[in-house]
XYZ file of N, CA and C in Angstrom:
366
model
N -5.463 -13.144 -4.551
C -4.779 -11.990 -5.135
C -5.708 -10.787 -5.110
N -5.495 -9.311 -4.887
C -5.922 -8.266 -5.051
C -4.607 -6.935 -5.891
N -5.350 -6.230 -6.673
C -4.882 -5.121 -6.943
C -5.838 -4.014 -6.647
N -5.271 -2.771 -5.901
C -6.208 -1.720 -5.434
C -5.410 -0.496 -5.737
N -6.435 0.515 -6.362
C -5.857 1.788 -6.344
C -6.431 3.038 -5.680
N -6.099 3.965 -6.337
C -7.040 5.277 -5.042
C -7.526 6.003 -6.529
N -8.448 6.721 -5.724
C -9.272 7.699 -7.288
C -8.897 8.436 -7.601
N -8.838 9.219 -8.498
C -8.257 10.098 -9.174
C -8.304 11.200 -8.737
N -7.340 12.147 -9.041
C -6.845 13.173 -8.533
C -6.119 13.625 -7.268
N -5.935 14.140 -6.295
C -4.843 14.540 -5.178
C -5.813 14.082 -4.215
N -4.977 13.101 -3.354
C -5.775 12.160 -2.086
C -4.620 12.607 -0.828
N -5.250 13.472 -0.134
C -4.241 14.042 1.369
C -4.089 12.997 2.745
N -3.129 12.615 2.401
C -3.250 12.135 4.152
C -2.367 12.696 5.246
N -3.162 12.451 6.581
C -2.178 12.779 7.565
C -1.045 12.037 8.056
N 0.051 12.415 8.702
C 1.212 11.562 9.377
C 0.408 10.921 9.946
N 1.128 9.292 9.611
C 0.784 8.120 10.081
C -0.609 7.642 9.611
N -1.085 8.044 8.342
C -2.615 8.056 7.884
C -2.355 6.179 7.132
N -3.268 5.499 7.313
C -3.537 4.510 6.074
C -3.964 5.009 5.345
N -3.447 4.664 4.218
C -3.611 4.370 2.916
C -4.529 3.769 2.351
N -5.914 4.117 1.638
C -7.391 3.335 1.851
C -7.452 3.203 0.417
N -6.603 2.027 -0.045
C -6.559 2.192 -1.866
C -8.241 1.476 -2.163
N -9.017 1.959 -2.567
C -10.828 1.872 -2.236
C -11.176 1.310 -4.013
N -10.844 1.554 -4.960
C -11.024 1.352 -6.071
C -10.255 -0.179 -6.561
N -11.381 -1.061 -6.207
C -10.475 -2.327 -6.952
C -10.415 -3.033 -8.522
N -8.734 -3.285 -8.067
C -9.148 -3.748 -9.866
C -9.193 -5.256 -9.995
N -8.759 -5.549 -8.722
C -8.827 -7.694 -8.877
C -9.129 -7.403 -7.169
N -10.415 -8.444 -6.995
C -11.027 -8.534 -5.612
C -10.409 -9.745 -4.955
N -10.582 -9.405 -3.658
C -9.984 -10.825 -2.689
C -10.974 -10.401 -1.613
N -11.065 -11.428 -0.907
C -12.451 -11.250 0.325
C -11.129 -10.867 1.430
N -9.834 -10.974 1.242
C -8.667 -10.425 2.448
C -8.911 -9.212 2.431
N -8.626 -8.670 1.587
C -8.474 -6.930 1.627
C -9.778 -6.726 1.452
N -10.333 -5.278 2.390
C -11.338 -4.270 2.903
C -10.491 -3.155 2.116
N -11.759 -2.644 1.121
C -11.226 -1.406 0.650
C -11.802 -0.147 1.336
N -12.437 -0.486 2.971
C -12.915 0.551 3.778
C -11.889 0.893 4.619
N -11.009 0.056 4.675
C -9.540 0.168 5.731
C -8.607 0.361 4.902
N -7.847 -0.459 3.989
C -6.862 -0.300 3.452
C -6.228 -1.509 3.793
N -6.558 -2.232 4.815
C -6.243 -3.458 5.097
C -6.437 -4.952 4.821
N -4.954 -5.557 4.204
C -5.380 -6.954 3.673
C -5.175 -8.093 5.004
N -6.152 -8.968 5.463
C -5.604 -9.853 6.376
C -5.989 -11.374 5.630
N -5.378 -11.961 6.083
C -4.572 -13.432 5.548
C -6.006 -14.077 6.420
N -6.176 -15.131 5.232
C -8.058 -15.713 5.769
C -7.701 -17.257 6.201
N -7.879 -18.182 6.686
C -8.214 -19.576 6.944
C -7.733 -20.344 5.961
N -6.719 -20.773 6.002
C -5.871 -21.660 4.199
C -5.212 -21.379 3.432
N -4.997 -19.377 4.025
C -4.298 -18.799 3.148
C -2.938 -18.495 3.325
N -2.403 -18.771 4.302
C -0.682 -18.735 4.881
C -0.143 -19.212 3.750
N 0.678 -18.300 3.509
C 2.283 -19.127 2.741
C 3.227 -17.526 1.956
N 3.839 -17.758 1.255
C 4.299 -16.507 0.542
C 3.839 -16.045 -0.397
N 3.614 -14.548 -0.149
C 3.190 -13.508 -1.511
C 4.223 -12.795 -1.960
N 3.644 -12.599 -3.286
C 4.373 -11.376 -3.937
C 3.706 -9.834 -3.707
N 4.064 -9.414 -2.592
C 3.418 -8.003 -2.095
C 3.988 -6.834 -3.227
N 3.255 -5.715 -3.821
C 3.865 -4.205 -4.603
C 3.079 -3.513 -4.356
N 3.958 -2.338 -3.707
C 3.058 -0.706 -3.544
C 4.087 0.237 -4.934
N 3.230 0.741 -5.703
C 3.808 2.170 -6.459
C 2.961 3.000 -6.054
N 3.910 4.276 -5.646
C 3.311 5.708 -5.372
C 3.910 6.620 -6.357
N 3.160 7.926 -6.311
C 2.913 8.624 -6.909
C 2.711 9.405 -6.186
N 3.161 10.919 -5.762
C 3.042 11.872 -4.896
C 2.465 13.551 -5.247
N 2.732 13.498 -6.823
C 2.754 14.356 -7.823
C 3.399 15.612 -7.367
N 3.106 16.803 -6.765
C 4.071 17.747 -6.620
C 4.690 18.244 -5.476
N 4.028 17.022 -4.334
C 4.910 17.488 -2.846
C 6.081 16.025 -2.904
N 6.612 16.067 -1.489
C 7.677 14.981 -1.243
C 6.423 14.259 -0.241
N 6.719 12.802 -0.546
C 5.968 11.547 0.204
C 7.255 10.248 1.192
N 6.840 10.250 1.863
C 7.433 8.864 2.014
C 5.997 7.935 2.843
N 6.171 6.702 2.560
C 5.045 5.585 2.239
C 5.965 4.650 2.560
N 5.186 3.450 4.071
C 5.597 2.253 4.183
C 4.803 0.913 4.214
N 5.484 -0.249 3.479
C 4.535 -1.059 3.928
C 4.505 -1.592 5.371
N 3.596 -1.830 6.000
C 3.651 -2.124 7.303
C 3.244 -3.903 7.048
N 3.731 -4.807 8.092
C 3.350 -6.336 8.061
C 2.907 -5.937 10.109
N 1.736 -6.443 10.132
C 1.016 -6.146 11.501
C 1.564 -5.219 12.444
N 1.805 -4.087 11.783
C 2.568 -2.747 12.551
C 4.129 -2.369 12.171
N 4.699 -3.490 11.904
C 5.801 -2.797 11.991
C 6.445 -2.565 10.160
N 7.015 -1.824 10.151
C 7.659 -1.411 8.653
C 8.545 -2.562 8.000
N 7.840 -2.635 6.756
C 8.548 -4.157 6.084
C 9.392 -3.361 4.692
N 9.134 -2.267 4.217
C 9.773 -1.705 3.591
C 9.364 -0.004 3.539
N 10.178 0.808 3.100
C 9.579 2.551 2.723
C 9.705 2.120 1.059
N 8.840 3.463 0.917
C 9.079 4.325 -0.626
C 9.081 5.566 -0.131
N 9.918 6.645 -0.926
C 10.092 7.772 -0.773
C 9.678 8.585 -2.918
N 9.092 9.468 -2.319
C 8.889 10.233 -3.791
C 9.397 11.254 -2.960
N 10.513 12.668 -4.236
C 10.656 14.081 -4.534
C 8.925 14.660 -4.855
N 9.336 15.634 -5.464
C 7.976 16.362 -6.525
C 8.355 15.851 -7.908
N 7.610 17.036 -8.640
C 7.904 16.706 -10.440
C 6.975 15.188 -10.636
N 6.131 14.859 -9.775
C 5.643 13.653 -10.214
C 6.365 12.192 -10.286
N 6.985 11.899 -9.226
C 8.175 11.175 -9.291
C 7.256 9.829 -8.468
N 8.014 8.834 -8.843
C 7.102 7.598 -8.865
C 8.176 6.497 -7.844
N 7.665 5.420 -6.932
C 8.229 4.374 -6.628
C 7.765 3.531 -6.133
N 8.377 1.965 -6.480
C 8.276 0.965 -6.693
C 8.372 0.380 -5.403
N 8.214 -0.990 -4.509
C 8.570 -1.392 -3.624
C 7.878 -2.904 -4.091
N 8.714 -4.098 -4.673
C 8.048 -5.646 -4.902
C 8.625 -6.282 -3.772
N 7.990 -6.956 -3.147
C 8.939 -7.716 -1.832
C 7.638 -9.352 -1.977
N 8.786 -10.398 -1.136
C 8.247 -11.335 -1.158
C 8.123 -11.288 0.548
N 6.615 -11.988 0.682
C 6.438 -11.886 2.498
C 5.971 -13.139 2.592
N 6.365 -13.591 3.800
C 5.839 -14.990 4.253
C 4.625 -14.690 5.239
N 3.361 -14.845 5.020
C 2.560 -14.543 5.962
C 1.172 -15.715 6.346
N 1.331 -15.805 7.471
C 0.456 -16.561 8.441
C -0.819 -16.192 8.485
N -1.910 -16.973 8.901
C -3.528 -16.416 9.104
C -3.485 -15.598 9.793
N -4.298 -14.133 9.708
C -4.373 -13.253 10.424
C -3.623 -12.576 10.454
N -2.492 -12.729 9.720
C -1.455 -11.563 9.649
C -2.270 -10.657 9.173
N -1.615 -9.378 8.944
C -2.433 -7.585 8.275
C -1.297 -7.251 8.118
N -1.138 -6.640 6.241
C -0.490 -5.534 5.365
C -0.979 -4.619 5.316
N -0.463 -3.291 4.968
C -1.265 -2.600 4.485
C 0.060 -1.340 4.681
N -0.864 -0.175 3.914
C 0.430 1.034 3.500
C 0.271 2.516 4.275
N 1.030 2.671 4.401
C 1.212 3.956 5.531
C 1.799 5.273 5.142
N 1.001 6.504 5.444
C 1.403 7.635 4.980
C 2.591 7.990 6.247
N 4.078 8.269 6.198
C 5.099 8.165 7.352
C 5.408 9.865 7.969
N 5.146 10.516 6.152
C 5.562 11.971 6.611
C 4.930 12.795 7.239
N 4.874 14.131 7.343
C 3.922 15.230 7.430
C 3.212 15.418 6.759
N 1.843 15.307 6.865
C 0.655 15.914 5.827
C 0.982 15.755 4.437
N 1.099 14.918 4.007
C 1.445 14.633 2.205
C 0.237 14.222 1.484
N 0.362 13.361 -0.134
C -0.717 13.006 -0.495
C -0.319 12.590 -1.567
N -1.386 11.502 -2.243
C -0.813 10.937 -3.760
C -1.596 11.534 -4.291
N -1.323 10.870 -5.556
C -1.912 11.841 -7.031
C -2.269 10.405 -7.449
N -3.353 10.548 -7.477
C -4.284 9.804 -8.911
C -4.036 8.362 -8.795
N -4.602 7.534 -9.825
C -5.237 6.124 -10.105
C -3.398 5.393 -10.175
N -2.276 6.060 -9.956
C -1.110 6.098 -10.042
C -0.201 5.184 -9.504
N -1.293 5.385 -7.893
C -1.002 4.532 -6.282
C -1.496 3.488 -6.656
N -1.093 1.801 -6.251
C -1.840 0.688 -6.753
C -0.770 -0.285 -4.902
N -2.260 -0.738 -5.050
C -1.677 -1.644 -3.700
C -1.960 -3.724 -4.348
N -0.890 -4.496 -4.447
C -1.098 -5.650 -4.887
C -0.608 -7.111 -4.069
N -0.996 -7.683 -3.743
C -0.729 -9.081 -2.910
C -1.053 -10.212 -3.903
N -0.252 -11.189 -4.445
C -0.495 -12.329 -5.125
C -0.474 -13.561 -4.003
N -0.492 -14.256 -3.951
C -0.157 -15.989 -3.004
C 0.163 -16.513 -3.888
N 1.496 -17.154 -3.368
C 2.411 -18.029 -4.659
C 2.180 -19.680 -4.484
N 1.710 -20.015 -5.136
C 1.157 -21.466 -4.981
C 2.391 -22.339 -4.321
């Protein structure tokens, strides 16, 4: 299991940027908080409980999770600080790679807000 967030205050990324949630709050030797990327280790195949919440604070965001490239779900934020959720269950194999994707034009989150989480369900 890992939970990861980003540091505080307004974090810019470019279209098509990863998402480098760098601040962890529960460690896993899968996820690199230099990439943003979690990959599935030797024993570890089976299903997780994957959640991204964003936080965009005063521009519009949209944010996907990606499963080894391709889009497994979006989140979309307005402004006004508007927040969303995405819990999905994934079946994933050794060597698979998650991880979260900036989709729009030049956007950015706001603060300790963004949290990236993978459980393995026994």
């Amino acid at each position: 299991a890992f939970t990861a967030t980003l540091p505080g205050g307004n974090n810019p990324y470019p279209k098509d940027g990863d998402i480098i949630y760098n601040k962890m709050l529960c460690k896993d030797p899968g996820y690199k908080s230099i990439t943003g990327i979690f990959t599935v280790g030797t024993g570890m195949a089976g299903s997780y409980l994957v959640s991204v919440t964003m936080m965009s604070g005063t521009v519009t965001a949209h944010t996907t999770l990606r499963k080894n490239g391709d889009i497994y779900v979006w989140l979309y934020t307005s402004n006004q600080y508007d927040m969303a959720t995405q819990t999905v269950c994934m079946q994933l194999e050794v060597g698979d790679k998650i991880w979260v994707q900036m989709t729009n034009q030049a956007s950015s989150l706001f603060d300790v807000y963004n949290t990236f989480s993978a459980v393995r369900i026994p």
